[in-house]
Coordinates of C-alpha atoms in Angstrom, one line a residue:
Chain A
M683 CA 7.9 21.6 24.5
E684 CA 4.4 22.9 24.6
P685 CA 1.9 20.1 24.1
I686 CA -0.3 20.3 21.0
M687 CA -3.3 18.1 20.0
I688 CA -4.8 18.1 16.5
I689 CA -7.9 16.2 15.3
H690 CA -9.8 15.7 12.1
G691 CA -13.0 13.9 11.5
G692 CA -12.7 13.1 7.8
A693 CA -12.7 15.1 4.6
E694 CA -15.9 14.6 2.7
D695 CA -19.1 16.2 1.5
V696 CA -20.8 15.7 4.9
P697 CA -24.6 16.4 4.9
E698 CA -25.1 19.8 6.5
E699 CA -27.2 18.4 9.4
M700 CA -24.2 16.2 10.5
I701 CA -21.8 19.1 10.8
P702 CA -22.7 20.1 14.4
C703 CA -22.3 16.5 15.7
K704 CA -19.0 16.0 13.9
T705 CA -17.6 19.3 15.1
R706 CA -18.7 18.5 18.7
G707 CA -17.0 15.1 18.3
V708 CA -13.6 16.4 17.1
R709 CA -13.6 19.0 19.9
K710 CA -14.4 16.4 22.5
A711 CA -11.6 14.1 21.0
C712 CA -9.2 17.0 21.1
N713 CA -10.0 17.7 24.7
I714 CA -9.4 14.0 25.6
G715 CA -6.0 14.0 23.9
Y716 CA -4.9 17.3 25.3
R717 CA -5.9 16.4 28.8
I718 CA -3.6 13.3 28.5
L719 CA -0.7 15.5 27.3
T720 CA -1.1 18.2 30.0
Q721 CA -2.6 16.6 33.1
C722 CA -1.8 13.0 33.0
G723 CA 1.8 13.2 31.8
G724 CA 0.9 11.0 28.9
S725 CA 2.9 10.5 25.7
A726 CA 1.9 11.7 22.2
L727 CA 1.1 8.1 21.4
D728 CA -1.2 7.8 24.4
A729 CA -3.0 11.0 23.4
V730 CA -3.5 10.0 19.7
E731 CA -4.8 6.5 20.7
A732 CA -7.2 7.9 23.3
A733 CA -8.6 10.6 21.0
I734 CA -9.1 8.1 18.2
C735 CA -10.7 5.6 20.5
Y736 CA -13.3 8.2 21.4
M737 CA -14.1 8.8 17.8
E738 CA -14.3 5.0 17.1
E739 CA -17.0 4.9 19.8
D740 CA -18.9 7.9 18.5
E741 CA -21.1 6.5 15.7
V742 CA -21.2 9.9 13.9
F743 CA -17.7 9.1 12.6
N744 CA -16.7 6.5 10.0
A745 CA -14.5 4.4 12.3
G746 CA -15.2 1.6 14.8
R747 CA -19.0 1.8 15.6
G748 CA -20.6 3.6 12.7
S749 CA -18.2 2.3 10.1
A750 CA -19.3 2.4 6.4
L751 CA -20.4 -0.9 5.0
N752 CA -18.8 -2.8 2.1
E753 CA -20.8 -4.1 -0.9
E754 CA -22.0 -7.1 1.1
G755 CA -23.2 -4.9 4.0
D756 CA -20.4 -6.0 6.3
I757 CA -17.6 -4.1 8.1
E758 CA -13.9 -4.4 7.5
M759 CA -11.8 -1.7 9.2
D760 CA -8.4 -0.2 8.9
A761 CA -6.1 1.7 11.3
S762 CA -2.5 2.8 11.8
I763 CA -0.4 4.6 14.3
M764 CA 3.2 6.0 14.1
S765 CA 5.7 7.4 16.6
G766 CA 8.0 10.1 15.3
D767 CA 10.6 9.2 17.9
D768 CA 12.0 6.2 16.1
L769 CA 9.6 5.9 13.1
S770 CA 8.0 2.8 14.7
T771 CA 4.6 2.1 13.2
G772 CA 1.8 -0.4 13.3
G773 CA -1.3 -1.0 11.3
V774 CA -4.2 -3.3 10.7
T775 CA -6.3 -3.8 7.7
I776 CA -9.7 -5.4 6.9
V777 CA -10.2 -6.4 10.6
K778 CA -13.6 -7.2 12.0
E779 CA -15.4 -7.5 15.3
M780 CA -13.6 -4.9 17.3
L781 CA -14.4 -1.4 18.5
H782 CA -10.9 -0.1 18.6
P783 CA -8.7 -1.0 15.5
I784 CA -6.4 1.9 16.6
S785 CA -5.5 0.0 19.8
L786 CA -4.8 -3.1 17.8
A787 CA -2.6 -1.1 15.5
R788 CA -0.6 0.1 18.5
M789 CA -0.2 -3.5 19.7
V790 CA 1.1 -4.5 16.3
M791 CA 3.7 -1.7 16.7
E792 CA 4.7 -2.5 20.2
K793 CA 4.3 -6.3 20.5
T794 CA 5.3 -7.7 17.0
P795 CA 8.2 -7.3 14.7
H796 CA 5.8 -6.3 11.9
V797 CA 4.2 -3.1 10.8
L798 CA 0.9 -4.3 9.3
L799 CA -1.3 -7.3 10.0
A800 CA -4.2 -8.1 7.7
G801 CA -7.5 -10.0 8.0
E802 CA -7.9 -13.1 10.0
G803 CA -4.3 -13.1 11.2
A804 CA -4.8 -9.6 12.7
N805 CA -8.0 -10.8 14.4
R806 CA -6.2 -13.8 15.8
F807 CA -3.5 -11.5 17.1
A808 CA -6.2 -9.4 18.7
N809 CA -7.6 -12.5 20.5
D810 CA -4.1 -13.4 21.7
C811 CA -3.7 -9.9 23.2
G812 CA -7.0 -10.3 25.0
M813 CA -8.8 -7.6 23.0
P814 CA -12.6 -8.1 23.4
R815 CA -14.5 -9.3 20.3
V816 CA -17.4 -7.0 19.5
P817 CA -19.8 -8.6 17.0
N818 CA -20.1 -6.6 13.8
C819 CA -23.8 -6.3 14.3
Q820 CA -23.1 -4.1 17.3
L821 CA -20.9 -1.9 15.2
I822 CA -23.3 -1.5 12.2
T823 CA -25.6 1.5 12.6
E824 CA -29.0 2.1 10.9
W825 CA -27.5 5.1 9.2
A826 CA -24.8 2.9 7.7
K827 CA -27.4 0.5 6.3
I828 CA -29.5 3.3 4.8
E829 CA -26.4 4.9 3.3
L830 CA -25.3 1.7 1.6
E831 CA -28.7 1.4 0.0
M832 CA -28.5 5.0 -1.2
V833 CA -25.1 4.4 -2.6
K834 CA -26.2 1.3 -4.4
K835 CA -29.1 3.3 -5.9
S836 CA -26.6 6.1 -6.8
E837 CA -28.7 8.5 -4.6
R838 CA -25.5 9.6 -2.8
L839 CA -21.7 9.4 -3.2
P840 CA -19.9 6.8 -1.1
R841 CA -18.4 8.1 2.2
C842 CA -14.6 7.9 2.2
D843 CA -13.8 9.7 5.4
T844 CA -11.4 8.8 8.1
V845 CA -10.6 10.0 11.6
G846 CA -7.2 11.1 12.5
A847 CA -5.0 12.7 15.1
V848 CA -1.6 14.3 15.5
A849 CA 0.0 15.1 18.9
M850 CA 3.2 16.5 20.3
D851 CA 4.1 15.8 24.0
R852 CA 6.2 17.7 26.5
C853 CA 9.3 15.7 25.3
G854 CA 8.8 17.0 21.8
H855 CA 7.8 13.5 20.5
I856 CA 5.3 13.5 17.7
A857 CA 2.7 10.8 17.1
T858 CA 0.0 10.4 14.6
G859 CA -2.8 7.9 13.9
A860 CA -5.8 7.2 11.7
S861 CA -8.8 4.9 11.8
S862 CA -11.4 4.2 9.1
G863 CA -14.5 2.2 8.3
G864 CA -13.6 2.5 4.6
L865 CA -15.5 3.5 1.5
T866 CA -19.3 2.7 1.4
G867 CA -20.1 -0.1 -1.0
R868 CA -16.4 -1.0 -1.6
M869 CA -15.3 -4.5 -2.7
V870 CA -14.8 -7.1 0.0
G871 CA -11.1 -7.1 1.0
R872 CA -10.4 -3.5 -0.1
S873 CA -7.6 -2.2 2.1
S874 CA -7.6 1.6 2.6
D875 CA -4.9 4.2 3.0
S876 CA -5.7 4.4 6.7
S877 CA -3.7 1.2 7.4
K878 CA -0.6 2.6 5.7
C879 CA 2.2 4.6 7.1
G880 CA 3.2 7.1 4.4
A881 CA -0.3 7.3 2.9
A882 CA -2.7 8.3 5.7
I883 CA -0.1 9.0 8.4
Y884 CA 3.5 10.0 8.9
A885 CA 5.5 11.2 11.9
D886 CA 9.2 12.0 12.3
D887 CA 10.3 14.0 15.3
R888 CA 13.0 15.6 13.1
L889 CA 10.3 17.1 10.8
G890 CA 6.7 16.9 12.0
G891 CA 3.5 14.8 11.9
V892 CA 0.6 14.4 9.5
S893 CA -2.8 12.8 9.4
V894 CA -4.8 12.9 6.1
A895 CA -8.3 12.1 5.0
G896 CA -10.2 11.9 1.7
H897 CA -10.2 9.7 -1.4
G898 CA -8.0 6.8 -0.2
E899 CA -6.9 5.5 -3.5
S900 CA -5.5 8.9 -4.6
I901 CA -3.9 9.4 -1.2
V902 CA -2.0 6.1 -1.7
K903 CA -0.9 7.0 -5.2
L904 CA 0.7 10.2 -4.0
C905 CA 2.0 8.9 -0.6
L906 CA 0.2 12.0 0.7
A907 CA 1.3 12.0 4.4
Y908 CA 4.9 11.4 3.5
N909 CA 4.7 13.9 0.6
I910 CA 3.6 16.6 3.1
V911 CA 6.3 15.8 5.7
N912 CA 8.8 15.8 2.9
Q913 CA 7.8 19.4 2.1
L914 CA 8.5 20.4 5.7
Q915 CA 12.0 19.0 5.1
C916 CA 12.3 21.3 2.1
G917 CA 11.5 24.4 4.2
K918 CA 7.8 24.8 3.5
S919 CA 5.5 25.9 6.4
P920 CA 2.9 23.3 7.5
Q921 CA 0.2 25.4 5.8
Q922 CA 2.1 25.7 2.5
A923 CA 3.0 22.0 2.6
V924 CA -0.6 20.8 3.2
Q925 CA -2.0 23.1 0.5
N926 CA 0.5 22.1 -2.1
S927 CA 0.0 18.3 -1.6
V928 CA -3.8 18.3 -1.2
N929 CA -4.1 20.5 -4.2
E930 CA -1.9 18.1 -6.1
I931 CA -4.5 15.3 -5.3
E932 CA -7.1 17.5 -7.0
D933 CA -4.9 18.4 -9.9
R934 CA -3.7 14.9 -10.8
F935 CA -6.7 12.8 -9.9
C936 CA -9.7 15.2 -9.6
K937 CA -10.3 13.9 -6.1
R938 CA -10.8 15.6 -2.8
A939 CA -8.7 15.3 0.3
G940 CA -7.6 17.1 3.4
A941 CA -5.0 16.9 6.2
V942 CA -3.8 18.3 9.5
V943 CA -0.1 18.9 9.9
L944 CA 2.2 19.7 12.8
S945 CA 5.8 20.9 12.4
K946 CA 8.6 20.0 14.8
C947 CA 8.5 23.6 16.0
G948 CA 4.8 23.4 16.9
N949 CA 3.3 25.2 13.9
V950 CA 0.0 23.8 12.6
G951 CA -1.5 23.5 9.1
V952 CA -5.1 22.6 8.2
F953 CA -6.4 22.4 4.7
F954 CA -9.0 20.5 2.7
T955 CA -10.5 20.6 -0.8
S956 CA -13.6 18.6 0.3
H957 CA -16.8 20.4 1.0
R958 CA -16.3 19.9 4.7
M959 CA -13.6 18.6 7.1
P960 CA -14.4 18.9 10.8
W961 CA -11.1 19.7 12.6
A962 CA -9.9 21.1 16.0
Y963 CA -6.6 21.7 17.6
T964 CA -5.5 22.9 21.1
K965 CA -2.3 24.8 21.7
G966 CA -1.6 26.9 24.8
K967 CA -4.9 28.0 26.4
K968 CA -6.9 28.1 23.2
M969 CA -8.8 25.6 21.1
Y970 CA -9.2 26.4 17.4
Y971 CA -11.8 24.6 15.3
G972 CA -13.9 24.6 12.2
A973 CA -15.5 22.5 9.4
K974 CA -16.1 24.7 6.4
P975 CA -13.4 26.2 4.1
G976 CA -12.0 29.3 5.8
E977 CA -13.9 28.8 9.0
L978 CA -11.8 29.5 12.2
N979 CA -13.4 29.6 15.6
V980 CA -11.5 30.1 18.8
S981 CA -12.5 29.2 22.3
D982 CA -10.8 29.0 25.7
C983 CA -9.4 25.5 26.3
S984 CA -11.6 23.8 28.9
C985 CA -9.1 21.1 30.0
S986 CA -5.6 22.5 30.3
Chain B
M960 CA 12.7 6.5 -26.2
E961 CA 15.1 3.6 -25.9
P962 CA 13.6 0.7 -24.1
I963 CA 15.2 -0.3 -20.8
M964 CA 14.5 -3.3 -18.6
I965 CA 15.8 -3.7 -15.0
I966 CA 15.4 -6.6 -12.7
H967 CA 16.4 -7.5 -9.1
G968 CA 16.1 -10.9 -7.4
G969 CA 16.0 -9.7 -3.8
A970 CA 18.4 -8.1 -1.3
E971 CA 19.5 -10.6 1.3
D972 CA 22.4 -12.7 2.5
V973 CA 21.9 -15.4 -0.1
P974 CA 23.9 -18.6 0.4
E975 CA 26.8 -18.6 -1.9
E976 CA 25.7 -21.7 -3.8
M977 CA 22.4 -20.1 -4.8
I978 CA 24.0 -17.1 -6.4
P979 CA 24.6 -18.6 -9.9
C980 CA 20.9 -19.8 -10.1
K981 CA 19.6 -16.4 -9.0
T982 CA 21.9 -14.5 -11.3
R983 CA 20.8 -16.8 -14.2
G984 CA 17.2 -16.1 -13.2
V985 CA 17.4 -12.3 -13.2
R986 CA 19.2 -12.4 -16.6
K987 CA 16.4 -14.6 -18.0
A988 CA 13.7 -12.4 -16.6
C989 CA 15.5 -9.4 -18.0
N990 CA 15.6 -10.9 -21.5
I991 CA 11.9 -11.8 -21.3
G992 CA 10.9 -8.2 -20.4
Y993 CA 13.3 -6.7 -22.9
R994 CA 12.0 -8.8 -25.7
I995 CA 8.5 -7.6 -25.0
L996 CA 9.7 -4.0 -25.1
T997 CA 11.7 -4.4 -28.3
Q998 CA 10.2 -7.1 -30.4
C999 CA 6.6 -7.4 -29.4
G1000 CA 5.7 -3.7 -29.1
G1001 CA 4.7 -4.3 -25.6
S1002 CA 4.2 -1.7 -22.9
A1003 CA 6.4 -1.2 -19.8
L1004 CA 3.6 -2.7 -17.8
D1005 CA 3.5 -5.8 -20.0
A1006 CA 7.3 -6.2 -19.7
V1007 CA 7.2 -5.8 -15.9
E1008 CA 4.4 -8.3 -15.5
A1009 CA 6.0 -10.9 -17.7
A1010 CA 9.4 -10.6 -16.1
I1011 CA 8.0 -11.0 -12.6
C1012 CA 5.7 -13.9 -13.7
Y1013 CA 8.9 -15.7 -14.8
M1014 CA 10.5 -15.2 -11.4
E1015 CA 7.3 -16.3 -9.7
E1016 CA 7.5 -19.6 -11.6
D1017 CA 11.3 -20.1 -10.8
E1018 CA 11.4 -21.6 -7.3
V1019 CA 14.8 -20.2 -6.7
F1020 CA 13.1 -16.8 -6.0
N1021 CA 11.0 -15.9 -2.9
A1022 CA 7.8 -15.3 -4.9
G1023 CA 5.0 -17.5 -6.3
R1024 CA 6.4 -21.0 -6.3
G1025 CA 9.2 -21.1 -3.8
S1026 CA 7.7 -18.5 -1.4
A1027 CA 9.0 -18.4 2.1
L1028 CA 6.6 -19.9 4.7
N1029 CA 5.0 -18.2 7.6
E1030 CA 5.1 -19.4 11.3
E1031 CA 2.5 -22.1 10.5
G1032 CA 4.3 -23.4 7.4
D1033 CA 1.8 -21.8 5.0
I1034 CA 2.1 -19.3 2.1
E1035 CA 0.6 -15.8 2.0
M1036 CA 1.9 -13.7 -0.8
D1037 CA 2.1 -10.0 -1.7
A1038 CA 2.5 -8.1 -5.0
S1039 CA 2.1 -4.7 -6.5
I1040 CA 2.4 -2.9 -9.9
M1041 CA 2.4 0.7 -10.8
S1042 CA 2.2 2.7 -14.1
G1043 CA 4.1 6.0 -14.2
D1044 CA 1.8 7.3 -16.9
D1045 CA -1.1 8.2 -14.6
L1046 CA 0.2 6.9 -11.2
S1047 CA -2.3 4.1 -11.4
T1048 CA -1.4 1.2 -9.2
G1049 CA -2.7 -2.2 -7.9
G1050 CA -1.7 -4.5 -5.2
V1051 CA -2.7 -7.7 -3.3
T1052 CA -1.7 -8.8 0.1
I1053 CA -1.8 -12.2 2.0
V1054 CA -3.2 -14.0 -1.0
K1055 CA -3.0 -17.7 -1.3
E1056 CA -3.3 -20.4 -3.9
M1057 CA -2.0 -18.6 -7.0
L1058 CA 1.1 -18.8 -9.0
H1059 CA 1.0 -15.2 -10.2
P1060 CA 0.1 -12.5 -7.6
I1061 CA 1.7 -9.9 -9.9
S1062 CA -1.0 -10.6 -12.5
L1063 CA -3.7 -10.3 -9.9
A1064 CA -2.2 -7.0 -8.8
R1065 CA -2.5 -5.7 -12.4
M1066 CA -6.1 -6.8 -12.5
V1067 CA -6.8 -4.9 -9.3
M1068 CA -5.3 -1.8 -11.0
E1069 CA -7.1 -2.2 -14.3
K1070 CA -10.5 -3.8 -13.3
T1071 CA -11.3 -2.3 -9.9
P1072 CA -11.6 1.3 -8.4
H1073 CA -9.3 0.2 -5.6
V1074 CA -5.5 0.0 -5.2
L1075 CA -5.1 -2.9 -2.7
L1076 CA -7.2 -6.0 -2.0
A1077 CA -6.4 -8.2 0.9
G1078 CA -6.9 -11.8 1.9
E1079 CA -10.0 -13.7 1.0
G1080 CA -11.5 -10.7 -0.8
A1081 CA -8.5 -10.7 -3.1
N1082 CA -8.8 -14.4 -3.7
R1083 CA -12.5 -14.1 -4.5
F1084 CA -11.7 -11.4 -7.0
A1085 CA -9.1 -13.7 -8.6
N1086 CA -11.8 -16.4 -8.9
D1087 CA -14.1 -13.8 -10.5
C1088 CA -11.4 -12.9 -13.0
G1089 CA -11.0 -16.6 -13.9
M1090 CA -7.5 -16.8 -12.5
P1091 CA -6.6 -20.5 -11.9
R1092 CA -6.4 -21.7 -8.3
V1093 CA -3.1 -23.4 -7.6
P1094 CA -3.1 -25.3 -4.2
N1095 CA -0.5 -23.9 -1.8
C1096 CA 1.0 -27.4 -1.6
Q1097 CA 2.1 -27.0 -5.3
L1098 CA 3.8 -23.7 -4.4
I1099 CA 5.6 -24.9 -1.3
T1100 CA 9.1 -26.3 -2.0
E1101 CA 11.2 -28.7 0.1
W1102 CA 13.8 -25.9 0.5
A1103 CA 11.1 -23.6 2.0
K1104 CA 10.2 -26.2 4.5
I1105 CA 13.8 -26.9 5.5
E1106 CA 14.5 -23.2 5.7
L1107 CA 11.5 -22.6 8.1
E1108 CA 12.8 -25.3 10.4
M1109 CA 16.3 -23.7 10.4
V1110 CA 14.8 -20.3 11.2
K1111 CA 12.7 -21.8 14.0
K1112 CA 15.9 -23.3 15.4
S1113 CA 17.8 -20.0 14.9
E1114 CA 20.2 -21.8 12.6
R1115 CA 19.7 -19.2 9.9
L1116 CA 18.2 -15.7 9.5
P1117 CA 14.7 -15.4 7.9
R1118 CA 14.6 -14.6 4.2
C1119 CA 13.1 -11.2 3.5
D1120 CA 13.8 -11.0 -0.3
T1121 CA 11.5 -9.8 -3.0
V1122 CA 11.6 -9.9 -6.8
G1123 CA 11.1 -6.7 -8.7
A1124 CA 11.3 -5.0 -12.1
V1125 CA 11.3 -1.6 -13.7
A1126 CA 10.8 -0.9 -17.4
M1127 CA 10.7 2.0 -19.8
D1128 CA 8.9 1.4 -23.1
R1129 CA 9.3 3.2 -26.5
C1130 CA 6.7 5.7 -25.5
G1131 CA 8.7 6.8 -22.5
H1132 CA 6.2 5.2 -20.0
I1133 CA 7.7 3.8 -16.9
A1134 CA 6.3 0.8 -15.0
T1135 CA 7.5 -1.0 -11.9
G1136 CA 6.4 -4.1 -9.9
A1137 CA 7.3 -6.3 -7.0
S1138 CA 6.2 -9.8 -5.8
S1139 CA 7.2 -11.5 -2.6
G1140 CA 6.6 -14.7 -0.6
G1141 CA 7.4 -12.7 2.6
L1142 CA 9.6 -13.2 5.6
T1143 CA 10.3 -16.8 6.7
G1144 CA 8.5 -17.6 10.0
R1145 CA 6.5 -14.4 10.0
M1146 CA 3.2 -14.1 11.8
V1147 CA 0.0 -15.2 10.0
G1148 CA -1.5 -12.1 8.3
R1149 CA 1.8 -10.1 8.1
S1150 CA 1.4 -7.8 5.1
S1151 CA 4.7 -6.8 3.5
D1152 CA 6.1 -3.8 1.7
S1153 CA 5.7 -5.6 -1.6
S1154 CA 2.0 -4.9 -1.7
K1155 CA 2.5 -1.2 -1.2
C1156 CA 3.0 1.6 -3.7
G1157 CA 5.4 4.0 -2.1
A1158 CA 7.2 1.3 -0.1
A1159 CA 8.4 -1.4 -2.5
I1160 CA 7.6 0.3 -5.8
Y1161 CA 7.0 3.8 -7.3
A1162 CA 6.8 5.0 -10.8
D1163 CA 6.1 8.5 -12.2
D1164 CA 6.9 9.2 -15.9
R1165 CA 7.8 12.8 -14.8
L1166 CA 10.6 11.5 -12.6
G1167 CA 11.4 7.8 -12.8
G1168 CA 10.7 4.3 -11.5
V1169 CA 12.0 2.3 -8.5
S1170 CA 11.7 -1.3 -7.2
V1171 CA 13.2 -2.1 -3.8
A1172 CA 14.1 -5.1 -1.7
G1173 CA 15.3 -5.9 1.8
H1174 CA 13.9 -5.6 5.3
G1175 CA 10.2 -4.9 4.6
E1176 CA 9.3 -3.2 7.9
S1177 CA 12.1 -0.7 7.5
I1178 CA 11.3 -0.1 3.9
V1179 CA 7.7 0.8 4.9
K1180 CA 8.9 3.2 7.7
L1181 CA 11.0 5.2 5.3
C1182 CA 8.6 4.9 2.3
L1183 CA 11.7 3.8 0.5
A1184 CA 10.6 3.7 -3.1
Y1185 CA 8.9 7.1 -2.9
N1186 CA 11.8 8.5 -1.0
I1187 CA 14.2 7.5 -3.9
V1188 CA 11.9 8.9 -6.6
N1189 CA 11.6 12.1 -4.5
Q1190 CA 15.4 12.5 -4.6
L1191 CA 15.3 12.3 -8.4
Q1192 CA 12.9 15.3 -8.2
C1193 CA 15.5 17.2 -6.2
G1194 CA 18.1 16.7 -8.9
K1195 CA 20.0 13.7 -7.6
S1196 CA 21.2 11.1 -10.1
P1197 CA 19.6 7.6 -9.8
Q1198 CA 22.8 6.2 -8.3
Q1199 CA 23.1 9.0 -5.7
A1200 CA 19.4 8.7 -4.9
V1201 CA 19.5 5.0 -4.3
Q1202 CA 22.7 5.1 -2.3
N1203 CA 21.4 7.9 0.0
S1204 CA 18.1 6.2 0.7
V1205 CA 19.3 2.7 1.1
N1206 CA 22.1 3.9 3.4
E1207 CA 19.5 5.8 5.5
I1208 CA 17.8 2.4 6.1
E1209 CA 21.0 1.1 7.6
D1210 CA 21.7 4.3 9.5
R1211 CA 18.3 4.6 11.1
F1212 CA 17.2 1.0 11.6
C1213 CA 20.5 -1.1 11.2
K1214 CA 18.7 -3.1 8.5
R1215 CA 19.8 -4.0 5.0
A1216 CA 18.1 -3.1 1.7
G1217 CA 18.7 -2.6 -2.0
A1218 CA 17.0 -1.0 -5.0
V1219 CA 17.1 -0.6 -8.7
V1220 CA 16.2 2.9 -10.1
L1221 CA 15.5 4.3 -13.6
S1222 CA 15.3 8.0 -14.2
K1223 CA 13.0 9.5 -16.9
C1224 CA 16.1 10.2 -19.0
G1225 CA 17.0 6.5 -19.0
N1226 CA 19.8 6.5 -16.4
V1227 CA 20.1 3.5 -14.1
G1228 CA 21.1 3.2 -10.5
V1229 CA 21.7 -0.1 -8.6
F1230 CA 22.8 -0.3 -4.9
F1231 CA 22.4 -2.6 -2.0
T1232 CA 23.8 -2.9 1.6
S1233 CA 22.9 -6.6 1.8
H1234 CA 25.6 -9.2 1.3
R1235 CA 24.1 -10.0 -2.2
M1236 CA 21.5 -8.7 -4.6
P1237 CA 21.2 -10.4 -8.0
W1238 CA 20.4 -7.7 -10.6
A1239 CA 20.5 -7.3 -14.3
Y1240 CA 19.5 -4.6 -16.8
T1241 CA 19.4 -4.3 -20.5
K1242 CA 19.9 -1.0 -22.4
G1243 CA 20.9 -0.7 -26.0
K1244 CA 22.7 -3.8 -27.2
K1245 CA 24.2 -4.7 -23.8
M1246 CA 23.1 -6.5 -20.7
Y1247 CA 24.7 -5.4 -17.4
Y1248 CA 24.5 -7.7 -14.3
G1249 CA 25.9 -8.7 -11.0
A1250 CA 25.1 -10.0 -7.5
K1251 CA 28.0 -8.9 -5.2
P1252 CA 28.9 -5.4 -4.1
G1253 CA 30.8 -3.6 -6.8
E1254 CA 30.4 -6.5 -9.3
L1255 CA 29.6 -5.4 -12.9
N1256 CA 29.5 -7.8 -15.8
V1257 CA 28.6 -6.9 -19.3
S1258 CA 27.4 -9.1 -22.1
D1259 CA 25.9 -8.6 -25.5
C1260 CA 22.2 -8.6 -25.4
S1261 CA 20.8 -11.8 -26.9
C1262 CA 17.3 -10.7 -27.6
S1263 CA 17.2 -7.2 -29.0

């Protein structure tokens, strides 16, 4: 199969001045994942993990460093990963003091009999795995502090973006992942869609893979990622499927969302009802990318 | 609409001597819920919450008092509830020191903008709501301690049962809920399917309601509750839908599960691949119940 790498950087009403940084970030993450698929013989899971790790390090995204703060000004992060090969999945919720929740999610998938670890138990598992502790103060950015104050004063809406990735490797295996710093000003202990297979992510080699973003509570209520994959099963194209399901979020809950979708045949769908959703995908020798509704840029792939 | 109340007491290989107690328990819970629907003018949500509260108090079930213990001999509980009226939902995961996680899940649904609270944050919310703290030592039973030792010595398989309920009220609203003490000997922090809308529960007045039980990790991978409701949308009967989906759990993961299903028209489906699943439902003047495959008992309803 032809390797394909798809990235999104969150569906939200991003301030206009942040768009170039976010677009640059998703393109870089897409290159990192695609290089693993094409040059390093890596699996779809490897590509998804590496691409999301990059975005967790780039503080322009709401994941890892740069995570949105809860009502007490602290960080609690969520992540999940899924392999379409055998539907294995792993997730973590309300974890602290780590730069790469996505890597811990993969360890939950591969090293435990469980699919989701929460809170202190998840952090203890991270210690047992030798994952380095990064104090939350090193993950909290000045922008996140300013944003929390603005949200508390109702001067801006809370961020509810996520980062996500979907990949297909040469074996035709599909993987997907998500990582999020959560909703600005949320309650302590709020667990987001990004930790949940079926909500933020879903992958099944027989059908396709999805990673979604947007208002997490609505995404959970509609099982958005599974909902989209299910439409592929009913014969919808990836673009039709993502439009139907994301529009249903708006119709039923008046909330915004977005998603990137890959079918088992290698067709791609991208759609969002938010003001912006930075996205990029690489297929063949081309990278496609955009951030505004209807925007489609094409460039030669620099890493195949 | 004609009120309907459905209960299950967990899908697992229950020791034969526990079957009468569990069957008595699900019948009692069914009566409690049905009475609320028929005599008290209560909503489907009220009926689901009250029926599950009863099972959380009855230590024969793996929920509330009587919960299964984790690898450290402690209790961390999960619960969730959903209203098919507007798809609102609430859940809690790895909560401690409370008898009624299902009531806290309902408070998450009704009093917060979130759908899932985890760990200490959820317990803090419970305190804020005035929910009484019950020390875990009052929830841990002698049988749970013995069972953990047996599981550690591989003398018996871990329990992975749940309790669940589905109800339809006179207005035609459907609600569903689940509560679980989790898997015996699980890792600290393991979050189960029972906290997750889409996995253990789903309700949509336009389609129907589902509550599932069995191997939680497999239930999450297949989004079992949503999967079943989705088949109702495709025209399957409740019985066909539950059989298809529960059999798929066995086919894809070699794991056992079960579920109770209610369609928007008031038709009921019950199916399980586990050795036993105590269940009961009341419709019209009759209560139907059983625990073994193929078993169907009918009695006059004592509370309509």
